[in-house]
Tab-separated table of C-alpha atoms in Angstrom:
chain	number	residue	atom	x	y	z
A	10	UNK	CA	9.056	8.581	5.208
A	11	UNK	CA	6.440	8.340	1.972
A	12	UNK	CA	7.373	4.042	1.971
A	13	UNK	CA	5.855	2.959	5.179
A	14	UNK	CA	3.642	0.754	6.429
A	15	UNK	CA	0.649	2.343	8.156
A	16	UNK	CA	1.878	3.790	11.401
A	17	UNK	CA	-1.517	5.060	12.507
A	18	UNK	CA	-4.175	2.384	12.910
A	19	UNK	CA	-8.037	3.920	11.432
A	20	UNK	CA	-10.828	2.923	9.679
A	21	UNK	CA	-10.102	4.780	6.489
A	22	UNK	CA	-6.112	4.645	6.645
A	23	UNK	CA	-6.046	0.522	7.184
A	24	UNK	CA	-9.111	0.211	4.155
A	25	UNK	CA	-7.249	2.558	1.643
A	26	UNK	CA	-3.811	0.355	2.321
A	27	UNK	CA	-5.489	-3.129	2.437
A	28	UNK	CA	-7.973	-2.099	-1.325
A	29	UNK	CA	-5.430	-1.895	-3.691
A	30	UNK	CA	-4.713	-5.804	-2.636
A	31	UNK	CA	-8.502	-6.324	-2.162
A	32	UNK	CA	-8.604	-5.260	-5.892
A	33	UNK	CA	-6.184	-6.661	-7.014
A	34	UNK	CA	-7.379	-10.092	-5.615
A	35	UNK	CA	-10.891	-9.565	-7.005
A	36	UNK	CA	-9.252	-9.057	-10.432
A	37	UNK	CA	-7.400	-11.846	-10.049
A	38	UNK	CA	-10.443	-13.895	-9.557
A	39	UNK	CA	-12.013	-12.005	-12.658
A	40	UNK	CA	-9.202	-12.865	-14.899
A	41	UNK	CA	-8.863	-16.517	-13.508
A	42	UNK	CA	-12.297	-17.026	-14.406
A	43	UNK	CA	-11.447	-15.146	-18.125
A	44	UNK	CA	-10.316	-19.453	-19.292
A	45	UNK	CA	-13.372	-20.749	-18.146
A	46	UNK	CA	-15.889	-18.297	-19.665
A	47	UNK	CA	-14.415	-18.348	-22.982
A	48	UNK	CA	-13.706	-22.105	-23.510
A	49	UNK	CA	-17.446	-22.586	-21.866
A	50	UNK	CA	-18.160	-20.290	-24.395
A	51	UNK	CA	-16.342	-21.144	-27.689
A	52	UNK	CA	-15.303	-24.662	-26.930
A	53	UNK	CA	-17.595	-26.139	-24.895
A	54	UNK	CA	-18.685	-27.446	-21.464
A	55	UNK	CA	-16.672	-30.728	-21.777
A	56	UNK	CA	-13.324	-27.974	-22.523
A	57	UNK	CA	-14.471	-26.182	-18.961
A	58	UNK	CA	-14.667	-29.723	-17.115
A	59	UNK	CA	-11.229	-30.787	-18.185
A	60	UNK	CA	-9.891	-27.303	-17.531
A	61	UNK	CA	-10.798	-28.151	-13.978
A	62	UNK	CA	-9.331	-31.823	-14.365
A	63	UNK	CA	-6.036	-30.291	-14.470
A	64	UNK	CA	-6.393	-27.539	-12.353
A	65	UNK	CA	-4.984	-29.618	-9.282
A	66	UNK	CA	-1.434	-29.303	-10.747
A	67	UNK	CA	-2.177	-24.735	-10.983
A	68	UNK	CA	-2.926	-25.050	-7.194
A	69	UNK	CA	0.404	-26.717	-6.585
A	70	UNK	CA	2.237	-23.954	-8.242
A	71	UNK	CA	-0.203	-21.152	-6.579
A	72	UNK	CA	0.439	-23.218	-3.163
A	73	UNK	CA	4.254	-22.696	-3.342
A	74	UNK	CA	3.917	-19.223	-4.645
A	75	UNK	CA	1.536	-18.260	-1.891
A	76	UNK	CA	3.537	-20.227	0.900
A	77	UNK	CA	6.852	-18.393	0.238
A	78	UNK	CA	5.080	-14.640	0.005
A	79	UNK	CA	3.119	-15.160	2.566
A	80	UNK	CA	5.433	-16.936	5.082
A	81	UNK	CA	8.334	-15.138	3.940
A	82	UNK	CA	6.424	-11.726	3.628
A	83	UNK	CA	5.533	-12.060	7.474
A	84	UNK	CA	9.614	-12.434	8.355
A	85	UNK	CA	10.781	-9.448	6.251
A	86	UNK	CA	7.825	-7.638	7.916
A	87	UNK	CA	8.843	-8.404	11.155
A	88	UNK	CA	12.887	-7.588	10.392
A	89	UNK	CA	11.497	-4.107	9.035
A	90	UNK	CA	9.488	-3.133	12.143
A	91	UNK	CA	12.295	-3.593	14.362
A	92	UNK	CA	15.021	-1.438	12.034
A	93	UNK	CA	16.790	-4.117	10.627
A	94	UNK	CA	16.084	-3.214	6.859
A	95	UNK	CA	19.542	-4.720	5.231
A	96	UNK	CA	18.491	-7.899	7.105
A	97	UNK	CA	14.938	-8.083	5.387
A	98	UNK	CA	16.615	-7.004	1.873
A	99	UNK	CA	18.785	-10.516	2.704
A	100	UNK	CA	15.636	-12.581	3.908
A	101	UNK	CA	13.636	-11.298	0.357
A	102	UNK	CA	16.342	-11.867	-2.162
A	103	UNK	CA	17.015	-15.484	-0.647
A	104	UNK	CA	13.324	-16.292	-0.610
A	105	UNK	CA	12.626	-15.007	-4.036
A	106	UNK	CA	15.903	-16.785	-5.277
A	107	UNK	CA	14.801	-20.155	-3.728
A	108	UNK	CA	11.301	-20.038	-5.157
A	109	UNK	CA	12.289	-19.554	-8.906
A	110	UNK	CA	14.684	-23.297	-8.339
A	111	UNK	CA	11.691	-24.818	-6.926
A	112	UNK	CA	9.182	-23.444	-9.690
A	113	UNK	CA	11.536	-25.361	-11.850
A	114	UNK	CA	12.344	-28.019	-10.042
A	115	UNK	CA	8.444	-28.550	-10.203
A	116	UNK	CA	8.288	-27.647	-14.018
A	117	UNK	CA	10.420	-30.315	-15.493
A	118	UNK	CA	8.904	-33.702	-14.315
A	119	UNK	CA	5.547	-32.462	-15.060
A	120	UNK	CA	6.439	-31.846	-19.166
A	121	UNK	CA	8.383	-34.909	-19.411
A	122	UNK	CA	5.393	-36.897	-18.148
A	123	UNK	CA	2.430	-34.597	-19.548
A	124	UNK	CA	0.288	-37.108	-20.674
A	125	UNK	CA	0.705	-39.208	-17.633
A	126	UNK	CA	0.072	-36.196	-15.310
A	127	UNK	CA	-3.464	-35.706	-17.281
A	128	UNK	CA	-4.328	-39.206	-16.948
A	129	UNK	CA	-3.819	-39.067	-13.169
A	130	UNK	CA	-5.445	-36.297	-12.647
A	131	UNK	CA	-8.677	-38.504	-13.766
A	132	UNK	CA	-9.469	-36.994	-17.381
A	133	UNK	CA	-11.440	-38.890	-19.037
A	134	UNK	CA	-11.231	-40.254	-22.967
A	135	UNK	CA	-13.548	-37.772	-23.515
A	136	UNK	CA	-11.591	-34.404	-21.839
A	137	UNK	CA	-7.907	-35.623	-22.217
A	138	UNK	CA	-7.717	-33.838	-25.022
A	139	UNK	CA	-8.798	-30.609	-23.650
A	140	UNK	CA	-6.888	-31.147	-20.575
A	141	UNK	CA	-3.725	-31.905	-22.201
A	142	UNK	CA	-3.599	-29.242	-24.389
A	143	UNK	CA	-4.857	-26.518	-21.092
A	144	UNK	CA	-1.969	-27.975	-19.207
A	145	UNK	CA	0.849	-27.590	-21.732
A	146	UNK	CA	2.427	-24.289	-21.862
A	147	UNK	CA	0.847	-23.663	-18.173
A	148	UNK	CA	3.483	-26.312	-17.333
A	149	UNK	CA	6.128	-24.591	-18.591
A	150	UNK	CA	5.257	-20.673	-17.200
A	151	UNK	CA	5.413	-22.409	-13.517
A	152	UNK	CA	9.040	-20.764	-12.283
A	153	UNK	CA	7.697	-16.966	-13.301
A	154	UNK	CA	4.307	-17.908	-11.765
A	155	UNK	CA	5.924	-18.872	-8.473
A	156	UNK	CA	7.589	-15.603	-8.549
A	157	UNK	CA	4.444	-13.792	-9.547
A	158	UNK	CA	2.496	-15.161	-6.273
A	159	UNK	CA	6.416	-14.165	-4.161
A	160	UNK	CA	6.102	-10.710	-5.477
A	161	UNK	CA	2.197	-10.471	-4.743
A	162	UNK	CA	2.828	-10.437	-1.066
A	163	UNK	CA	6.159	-8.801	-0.885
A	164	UNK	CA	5.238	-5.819	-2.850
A	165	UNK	CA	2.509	-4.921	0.158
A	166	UNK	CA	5.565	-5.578	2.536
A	167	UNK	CA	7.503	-2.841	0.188
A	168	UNK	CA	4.672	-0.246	0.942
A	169	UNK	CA	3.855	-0.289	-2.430
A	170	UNK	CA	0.422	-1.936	-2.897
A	171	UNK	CA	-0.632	-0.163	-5.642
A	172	UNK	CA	2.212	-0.866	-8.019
A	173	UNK	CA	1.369	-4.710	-7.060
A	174	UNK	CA	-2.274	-4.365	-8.614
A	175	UNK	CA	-1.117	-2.492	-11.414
A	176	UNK	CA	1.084	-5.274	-12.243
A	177	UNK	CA	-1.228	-7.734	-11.122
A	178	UNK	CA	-3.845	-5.709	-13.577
A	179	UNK	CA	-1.697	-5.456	-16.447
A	180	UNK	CA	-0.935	-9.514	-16.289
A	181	UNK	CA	-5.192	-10.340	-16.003
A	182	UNK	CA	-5.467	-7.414	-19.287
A	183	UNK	CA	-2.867	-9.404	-20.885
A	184	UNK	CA	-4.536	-12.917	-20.172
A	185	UNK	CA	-8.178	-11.889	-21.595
A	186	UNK	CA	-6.860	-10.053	-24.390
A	187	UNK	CA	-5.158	-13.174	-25.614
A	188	UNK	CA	-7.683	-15.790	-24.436
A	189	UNK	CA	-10.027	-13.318	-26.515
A	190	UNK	CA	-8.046	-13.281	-29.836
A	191	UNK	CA	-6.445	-17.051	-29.556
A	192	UNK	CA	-9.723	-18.337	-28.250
A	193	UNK	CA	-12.737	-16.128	-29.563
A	194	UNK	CA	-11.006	-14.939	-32.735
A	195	UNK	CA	-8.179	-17.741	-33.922
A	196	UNK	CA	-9.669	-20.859	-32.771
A	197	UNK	CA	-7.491	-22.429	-30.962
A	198	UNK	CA	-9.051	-23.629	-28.046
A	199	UNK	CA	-8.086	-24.710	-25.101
A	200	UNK	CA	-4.893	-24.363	-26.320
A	201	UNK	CA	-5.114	-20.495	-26.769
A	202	UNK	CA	-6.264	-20.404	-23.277
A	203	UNK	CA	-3.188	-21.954	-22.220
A	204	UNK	CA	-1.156	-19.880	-23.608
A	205	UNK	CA	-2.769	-16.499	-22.125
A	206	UNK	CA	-2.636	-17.839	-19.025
A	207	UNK	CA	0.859	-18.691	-19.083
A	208	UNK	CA	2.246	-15.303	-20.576
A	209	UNK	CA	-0.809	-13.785	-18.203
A	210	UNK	CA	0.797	-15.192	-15.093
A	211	UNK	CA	3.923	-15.180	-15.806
A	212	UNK	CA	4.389	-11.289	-16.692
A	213	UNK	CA	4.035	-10.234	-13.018
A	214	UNK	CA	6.909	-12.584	-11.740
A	215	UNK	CA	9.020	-10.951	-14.927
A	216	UNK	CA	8.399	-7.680	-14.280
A	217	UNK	CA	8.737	-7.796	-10.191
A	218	UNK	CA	12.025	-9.158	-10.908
A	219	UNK	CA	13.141	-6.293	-12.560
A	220	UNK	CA	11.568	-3.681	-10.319
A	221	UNK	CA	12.875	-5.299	-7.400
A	222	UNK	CA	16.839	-5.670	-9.169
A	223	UNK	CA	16.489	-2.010	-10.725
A	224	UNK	CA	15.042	0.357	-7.816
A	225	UNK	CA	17.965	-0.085	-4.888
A	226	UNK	CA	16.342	2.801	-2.182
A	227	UNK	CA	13.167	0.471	-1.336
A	228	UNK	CA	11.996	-0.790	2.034
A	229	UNK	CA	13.634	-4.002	0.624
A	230	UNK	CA	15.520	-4.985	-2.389
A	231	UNK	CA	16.936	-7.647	-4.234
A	232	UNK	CA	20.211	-8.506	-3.378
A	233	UNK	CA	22.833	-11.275	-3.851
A	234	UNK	CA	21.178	-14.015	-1.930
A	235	UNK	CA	22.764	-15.582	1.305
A	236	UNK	CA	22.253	-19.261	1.877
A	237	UNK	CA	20.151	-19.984	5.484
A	238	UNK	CA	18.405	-23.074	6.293
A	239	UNK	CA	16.486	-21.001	9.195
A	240	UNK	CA	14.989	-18.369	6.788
A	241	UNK	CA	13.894	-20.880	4.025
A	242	UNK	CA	12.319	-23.285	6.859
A	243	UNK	CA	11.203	-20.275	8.973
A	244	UNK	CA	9.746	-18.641	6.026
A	245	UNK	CA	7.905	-21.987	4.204
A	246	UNK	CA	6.799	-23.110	7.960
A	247	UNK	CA	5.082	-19.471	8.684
A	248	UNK	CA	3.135	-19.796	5.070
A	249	UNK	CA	2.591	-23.741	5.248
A	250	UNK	CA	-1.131	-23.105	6.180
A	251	UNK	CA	-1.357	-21.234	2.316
A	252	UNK	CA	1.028	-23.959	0.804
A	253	UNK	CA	-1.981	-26.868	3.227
A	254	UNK	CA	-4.426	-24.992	1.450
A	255	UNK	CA	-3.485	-24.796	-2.003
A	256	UNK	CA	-2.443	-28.769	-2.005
A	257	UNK	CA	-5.739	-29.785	-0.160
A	258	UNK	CA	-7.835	-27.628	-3.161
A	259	UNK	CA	-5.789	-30.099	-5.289
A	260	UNK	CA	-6.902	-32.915	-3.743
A	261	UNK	CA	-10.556	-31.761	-2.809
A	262	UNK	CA	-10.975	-30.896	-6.436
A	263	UNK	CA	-9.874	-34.177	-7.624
A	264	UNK	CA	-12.031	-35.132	-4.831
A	265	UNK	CA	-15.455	-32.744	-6.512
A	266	UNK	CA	-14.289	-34.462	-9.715
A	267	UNK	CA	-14.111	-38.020	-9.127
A	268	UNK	CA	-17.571	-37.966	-7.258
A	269	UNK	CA	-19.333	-35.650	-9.894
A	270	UNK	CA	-18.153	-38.321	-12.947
A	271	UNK	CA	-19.574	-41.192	-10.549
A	272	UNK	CA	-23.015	-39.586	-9.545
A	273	UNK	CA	-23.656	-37.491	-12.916
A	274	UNK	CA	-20.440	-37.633	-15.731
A	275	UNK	CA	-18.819	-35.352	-17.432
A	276	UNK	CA	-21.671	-32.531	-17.069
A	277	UNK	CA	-21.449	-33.169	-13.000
A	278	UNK	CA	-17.780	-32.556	-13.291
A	279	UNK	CA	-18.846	-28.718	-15.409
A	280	UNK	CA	-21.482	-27.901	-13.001
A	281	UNK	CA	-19.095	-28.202	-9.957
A	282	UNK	CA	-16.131	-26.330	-12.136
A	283	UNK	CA	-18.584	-23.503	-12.387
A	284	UNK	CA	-19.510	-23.614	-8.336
A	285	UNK	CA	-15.813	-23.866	-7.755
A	286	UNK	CA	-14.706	-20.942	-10.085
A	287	UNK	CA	-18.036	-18.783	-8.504
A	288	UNK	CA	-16.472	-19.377	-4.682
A	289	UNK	CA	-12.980	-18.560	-5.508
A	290	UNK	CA	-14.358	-15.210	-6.788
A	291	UNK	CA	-16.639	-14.720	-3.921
A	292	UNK	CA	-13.742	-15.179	-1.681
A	293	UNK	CA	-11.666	-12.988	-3.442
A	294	UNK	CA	-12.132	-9.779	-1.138
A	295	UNK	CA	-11.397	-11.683	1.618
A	296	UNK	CA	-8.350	-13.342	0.692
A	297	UNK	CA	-7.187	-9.664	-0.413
A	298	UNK	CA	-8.023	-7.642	2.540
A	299	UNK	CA	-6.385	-10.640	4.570
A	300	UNK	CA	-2.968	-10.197	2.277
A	301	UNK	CA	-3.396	-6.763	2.799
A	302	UNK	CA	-3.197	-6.416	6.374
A	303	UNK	CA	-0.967	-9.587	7.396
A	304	UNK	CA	2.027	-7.088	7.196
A	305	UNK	CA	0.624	-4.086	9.360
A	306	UNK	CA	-0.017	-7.024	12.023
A	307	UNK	CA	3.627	-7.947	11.286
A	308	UNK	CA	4.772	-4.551	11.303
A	309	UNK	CA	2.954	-3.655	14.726
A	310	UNK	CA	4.127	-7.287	15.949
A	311	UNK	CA	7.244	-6.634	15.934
A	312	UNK	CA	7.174	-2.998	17.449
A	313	UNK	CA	5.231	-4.912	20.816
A	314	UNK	CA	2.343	-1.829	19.738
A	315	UNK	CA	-0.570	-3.750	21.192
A	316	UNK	CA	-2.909	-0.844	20.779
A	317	UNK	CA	-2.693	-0.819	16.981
A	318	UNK	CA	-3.211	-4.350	16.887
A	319	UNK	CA	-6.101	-4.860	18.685
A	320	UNK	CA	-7.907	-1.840	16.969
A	321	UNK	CA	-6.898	-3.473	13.472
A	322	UNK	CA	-8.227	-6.769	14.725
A	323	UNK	CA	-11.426	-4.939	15.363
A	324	UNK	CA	-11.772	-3.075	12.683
A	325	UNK	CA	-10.445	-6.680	10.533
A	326	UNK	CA	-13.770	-8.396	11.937
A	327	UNK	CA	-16.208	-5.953	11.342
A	328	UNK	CA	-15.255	-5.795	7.798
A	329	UNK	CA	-15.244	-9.734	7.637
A	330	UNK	CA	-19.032	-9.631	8.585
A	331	UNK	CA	-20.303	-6.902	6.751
A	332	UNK	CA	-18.465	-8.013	3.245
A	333	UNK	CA	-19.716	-11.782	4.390
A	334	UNK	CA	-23.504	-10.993	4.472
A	335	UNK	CA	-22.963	-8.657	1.278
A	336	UNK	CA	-21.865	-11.244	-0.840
A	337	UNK	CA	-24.005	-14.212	0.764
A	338	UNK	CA	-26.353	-11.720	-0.658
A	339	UNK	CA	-25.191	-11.422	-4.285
A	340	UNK	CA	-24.420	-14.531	-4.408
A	341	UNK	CA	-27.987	-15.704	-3.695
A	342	UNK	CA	-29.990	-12.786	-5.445
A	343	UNK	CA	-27.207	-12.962	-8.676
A	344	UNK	CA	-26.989	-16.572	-8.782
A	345	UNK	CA	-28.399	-17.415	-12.317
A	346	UNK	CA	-26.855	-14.877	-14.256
A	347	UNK	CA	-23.850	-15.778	-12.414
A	348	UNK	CA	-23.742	-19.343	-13.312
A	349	UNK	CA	-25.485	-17.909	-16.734
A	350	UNK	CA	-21.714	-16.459	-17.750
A	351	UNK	CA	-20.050	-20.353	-17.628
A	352	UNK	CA	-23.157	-22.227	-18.707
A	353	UNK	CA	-25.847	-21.343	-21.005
A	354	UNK	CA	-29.235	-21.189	-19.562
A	355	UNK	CA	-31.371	-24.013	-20.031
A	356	UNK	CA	-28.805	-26.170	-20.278
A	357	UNK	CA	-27.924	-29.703	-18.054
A	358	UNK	CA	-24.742	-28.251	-16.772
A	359	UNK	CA	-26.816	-24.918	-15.825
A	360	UNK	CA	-29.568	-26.738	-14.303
A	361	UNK	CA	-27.318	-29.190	-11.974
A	362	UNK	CA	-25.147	-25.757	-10.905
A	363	UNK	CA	-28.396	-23.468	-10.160
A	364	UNK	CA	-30.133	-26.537	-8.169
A	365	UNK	CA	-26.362	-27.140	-6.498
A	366	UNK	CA	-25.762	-23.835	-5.703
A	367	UNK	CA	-28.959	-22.920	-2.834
A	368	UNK	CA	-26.911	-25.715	-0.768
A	369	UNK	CA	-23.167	-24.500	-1.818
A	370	UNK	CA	-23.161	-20.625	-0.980
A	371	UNK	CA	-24.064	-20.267	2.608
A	372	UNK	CA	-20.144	-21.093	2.977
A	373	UNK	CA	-19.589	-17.511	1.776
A	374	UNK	CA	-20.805	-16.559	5.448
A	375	UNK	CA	-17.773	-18.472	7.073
A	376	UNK	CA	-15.574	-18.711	4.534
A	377	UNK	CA	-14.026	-14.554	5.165
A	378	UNK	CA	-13.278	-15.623	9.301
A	379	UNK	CA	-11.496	-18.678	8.742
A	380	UNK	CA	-9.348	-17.270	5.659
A	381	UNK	CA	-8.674	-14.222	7.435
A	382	UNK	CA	-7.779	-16.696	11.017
A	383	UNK	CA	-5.355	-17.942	8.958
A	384	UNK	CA	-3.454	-15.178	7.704
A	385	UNK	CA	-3.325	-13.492	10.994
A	386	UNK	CA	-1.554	-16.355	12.265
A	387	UNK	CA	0.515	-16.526	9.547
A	388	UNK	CA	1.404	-12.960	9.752
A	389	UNK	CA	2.582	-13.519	13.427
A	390	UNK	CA	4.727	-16.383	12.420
A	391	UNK	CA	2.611	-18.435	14.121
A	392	UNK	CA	3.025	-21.321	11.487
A	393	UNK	CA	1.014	-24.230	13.442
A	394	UNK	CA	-1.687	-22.613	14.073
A	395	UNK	CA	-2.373	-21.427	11.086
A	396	UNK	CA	-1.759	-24.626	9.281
A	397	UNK	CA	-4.438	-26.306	11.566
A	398	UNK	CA	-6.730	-23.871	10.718
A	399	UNK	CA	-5.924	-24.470	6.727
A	400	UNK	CA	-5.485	-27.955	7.342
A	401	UNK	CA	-8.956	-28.405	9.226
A	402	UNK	CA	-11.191	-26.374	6.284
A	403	UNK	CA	-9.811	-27.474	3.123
A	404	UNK	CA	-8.356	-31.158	3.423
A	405	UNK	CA	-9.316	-32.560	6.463
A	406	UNK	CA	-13.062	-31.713	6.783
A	407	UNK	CA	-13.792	-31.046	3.080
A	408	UNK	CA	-12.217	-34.488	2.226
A	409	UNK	CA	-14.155	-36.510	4.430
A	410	UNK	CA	-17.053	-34.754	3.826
A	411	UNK	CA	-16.563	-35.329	0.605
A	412	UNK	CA	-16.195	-38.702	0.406
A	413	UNK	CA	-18.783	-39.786	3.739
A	414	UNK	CA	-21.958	-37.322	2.216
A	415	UNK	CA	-22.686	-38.577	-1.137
A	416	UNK	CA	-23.106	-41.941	0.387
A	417	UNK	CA	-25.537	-41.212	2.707
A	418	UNK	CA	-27.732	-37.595	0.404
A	419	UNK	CA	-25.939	-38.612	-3.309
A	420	UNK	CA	-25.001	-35.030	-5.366
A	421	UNK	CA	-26.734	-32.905	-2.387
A	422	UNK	CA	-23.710	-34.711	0.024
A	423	UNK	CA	-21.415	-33.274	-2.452
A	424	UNK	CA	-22.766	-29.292	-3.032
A	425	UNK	CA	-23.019	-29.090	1.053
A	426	UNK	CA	-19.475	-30.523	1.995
A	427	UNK	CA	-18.250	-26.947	1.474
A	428	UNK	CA	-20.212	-24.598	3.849
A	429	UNK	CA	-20.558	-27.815	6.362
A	430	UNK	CA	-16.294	-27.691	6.378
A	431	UNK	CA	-16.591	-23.718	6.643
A	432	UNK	CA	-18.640	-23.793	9.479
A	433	UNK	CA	-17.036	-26.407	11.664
A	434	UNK	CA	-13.609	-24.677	11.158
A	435	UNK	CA	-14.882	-21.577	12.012
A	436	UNK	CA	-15.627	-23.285	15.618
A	437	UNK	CA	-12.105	-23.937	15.604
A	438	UNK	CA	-11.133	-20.704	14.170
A	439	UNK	CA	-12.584	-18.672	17.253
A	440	UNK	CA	-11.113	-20.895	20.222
A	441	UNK	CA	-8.001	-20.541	18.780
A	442	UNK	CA	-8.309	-16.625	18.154
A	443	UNK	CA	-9.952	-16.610	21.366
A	444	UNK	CA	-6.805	-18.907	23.126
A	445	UNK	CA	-4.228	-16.314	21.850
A	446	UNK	CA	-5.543	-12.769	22.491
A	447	UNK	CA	-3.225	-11.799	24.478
A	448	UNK	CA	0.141	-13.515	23.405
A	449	UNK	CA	-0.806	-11.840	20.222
A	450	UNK	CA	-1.643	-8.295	21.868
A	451	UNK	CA	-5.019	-7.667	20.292
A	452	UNK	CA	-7.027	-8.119	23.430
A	453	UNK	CA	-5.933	-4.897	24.699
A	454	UNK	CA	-8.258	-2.425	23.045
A	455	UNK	CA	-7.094	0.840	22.851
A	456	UNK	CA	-8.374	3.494	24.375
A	457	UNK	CA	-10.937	5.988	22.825
């Protein structure tokens, strides 16, 4: 059978299934960046800090997104590797069906109260504005972007990985080109970046619609959904860790934001945008190797093969530490031109970013284990413990480091909450890894 997860677990098989998800993550995080290089560049560094004022409400959307793929993604998986494929076709079209009504359930307060939303979100007199217009027709794209995130992680569980960057690809090409010729060329702002973001994100969830509706000899397809409390709680339980860690960015970043316009202004609140868009990237290989392999640890899950999951556990942490010392390392030797692309050297906002960032990147090191903890848990439906882990690095931890540091250090408090957070979840991370090697079946290692 050509549509198949990978039945055979090696080095080169597991890399070439997990890339075209590590790619298409890493483009992700190039074209999510694409808003805040061109308004930094043809608006302004008070158009970049706002952009991040209202970013809060994007990782509400992203959360739900992510939350149904991922959780649901890890029951289809499961329903697949024992035979049951008319089953998983059921479990996808239901999920997929339930997260377009809450992408709009979630769309309509938000533009009714726009200019409310901005003003809680803390913008300022001086970025309202900005953040108003950045928010507006984002608002309204949310139902296709929930789908778009769905579709992410289901077409990996439909063995087709590749046609899931292409789209992914094709939605980033169509986001730049716009932000390029509504921003660069027309003018227009912050609004123009809204607007490429919104068709941008919202051409994936169109188009995996369609594929999903048209092609009807799949590993799954859509069908006419059937009503189940189990699979909807089953499904948002198993991903709840992704929907923790998506709400806790919100509030962390409001969090960053209220502490940066304390200690510094508006030009603390740009210089921690730019650290905040630079980790997301940096993470970016992780996060897609992670989505890339949660369903071959379903798959093998569900067939009891304990061999193939401890040697993909293996092979999953070996990866983890080489790609985390690689990009420690670009981060560190790269870091000016890096911050360079957001803020123009010589600059306040590039000064406070290059002096912030020697105490912010070291989380890079711990960052890959933890995301990666999380996911495997996920991927095993094992929705608690992958929520503490979520829970523990990006609300519980960050927050209070957050808010306890820059009493006692000022700004440095604030650029080390990060890898401090990373660092004491990955202490979690490993006892709880550790505590379930062998309910999970990837302390047996197979033999060589």
């Amino acid at each position: 059978m050509s549509q198949s997860l990978p039945l055979e677990i090696k080095v080169g098989k597991i890399l070439k299934f997990a890339f075209p998800t590590v790619l298409m993550m890493v483009f992700a995080g190039l074209y999510t960046m694409v808003d805040g290089l061109f308004v930094a560049r043809y608006v302004g560094t008070d158009a970049l800090g706002a952009v991040n004022i209202v970013f809060p409400y994007i990782s509400v959307v992203i959360g739900i997104g992510v939350m149904l793929g991922t959780g649901g993604s890890a029951i289809v998986a499961k329903s697949l590797g024992e035979g049951f494929r008319e089953r998983a076709s059921k479990e996808f079209s239901l999920i997929v069906a339930f997260g377009l009504i809450v992408g709009i359930v979630v769309m309509i307060p938000t533009a009714i109260f726009l200019d409310e939303c901005v003003r809680l979100l803390g913008a300022t007199d001086r970025l309202f504005g900005y953040g108003k217009d950045y928010m507006f027709w984002i608002v309204f794209s949310a139902p296709f972007g929930v789908l778009a995130l769905i579709f992410q992680s289901f077409f990996v569980t439909a063995a087709k990985p590749g046609l899931g960057l292409i789209v992914s690809t094709a939605g980033g090409v169509i986001n730049i080109v716009l932000d390029y010729v509504l921003i660069a060329v027309c003018g227009m702002g912050t609004v123009g970046a809204s607007i490429g973001t919104a068709i941008g994100n919202s051409v994936p969830g169109i188009f995996g619609l369609c594929y999903f509706l048209a092609r009807r000899k799949g590993l799954i397809v859509l069908t006419k959904p059937v009503w189940s409390f189990r699979i909807i709680g089953k499904a948002t339980f198993n991903g709840s860790s992704e929907m923790v860690t998506n709400l806790a960015s919100a509030v962390t970043t409001l969090l960053f934001n209220f502490a940066m316009l304390r200690l510094i202004g508006e030009d603390g609140v740009a210089a921690i945008t730019v650290a905040l868009y630079l980790q997301f990237f940096l993470s970016t290989v992780f996060i897609g190797y992670s989505m890339g392999v949660a369903p071959v640890f379903s798959f093998h899950y569900g067939k009891r093969n304990a061999a193939a999951i401890a040697k993909l556990f293996r092979i999953s942490m070996i990866f983890l530490a080489a790609n985390a010392a690689l990009w420690y390392a670009v981060a560190m030797f790269a870091r000016a031109p890096l911050i360079a692309v957001f803020a123009p050297a010589g600059g306040n906002v590039f000064r406070i970013a290059l002096q912030g960032w020697y105490l912010f990147a070291p989380m890079i090191l711990f960052a890959g284990f933890n995301i990666f903890a999380s996911a495997m848990f996920t991927a095993f439906s094992d929705g608690i413990r992958s929520a503490v882990i979520s829970f523990l690095r990006t609300f519980v931890l960050l927050s209070t480091l957050i808010l306890v540091l820059p009493l006692i250090w000022g700004v440095t408090g604030i650029w080390i909450a990060v890898p401090l957070a990373e660092a004491a979840t990955l202490i979690v991370s490993s006892f709880l890894m550790i505590g379930k090697r062998h309910d999970y079946l990837y302390a047996t290692l197979p033999k060589q």
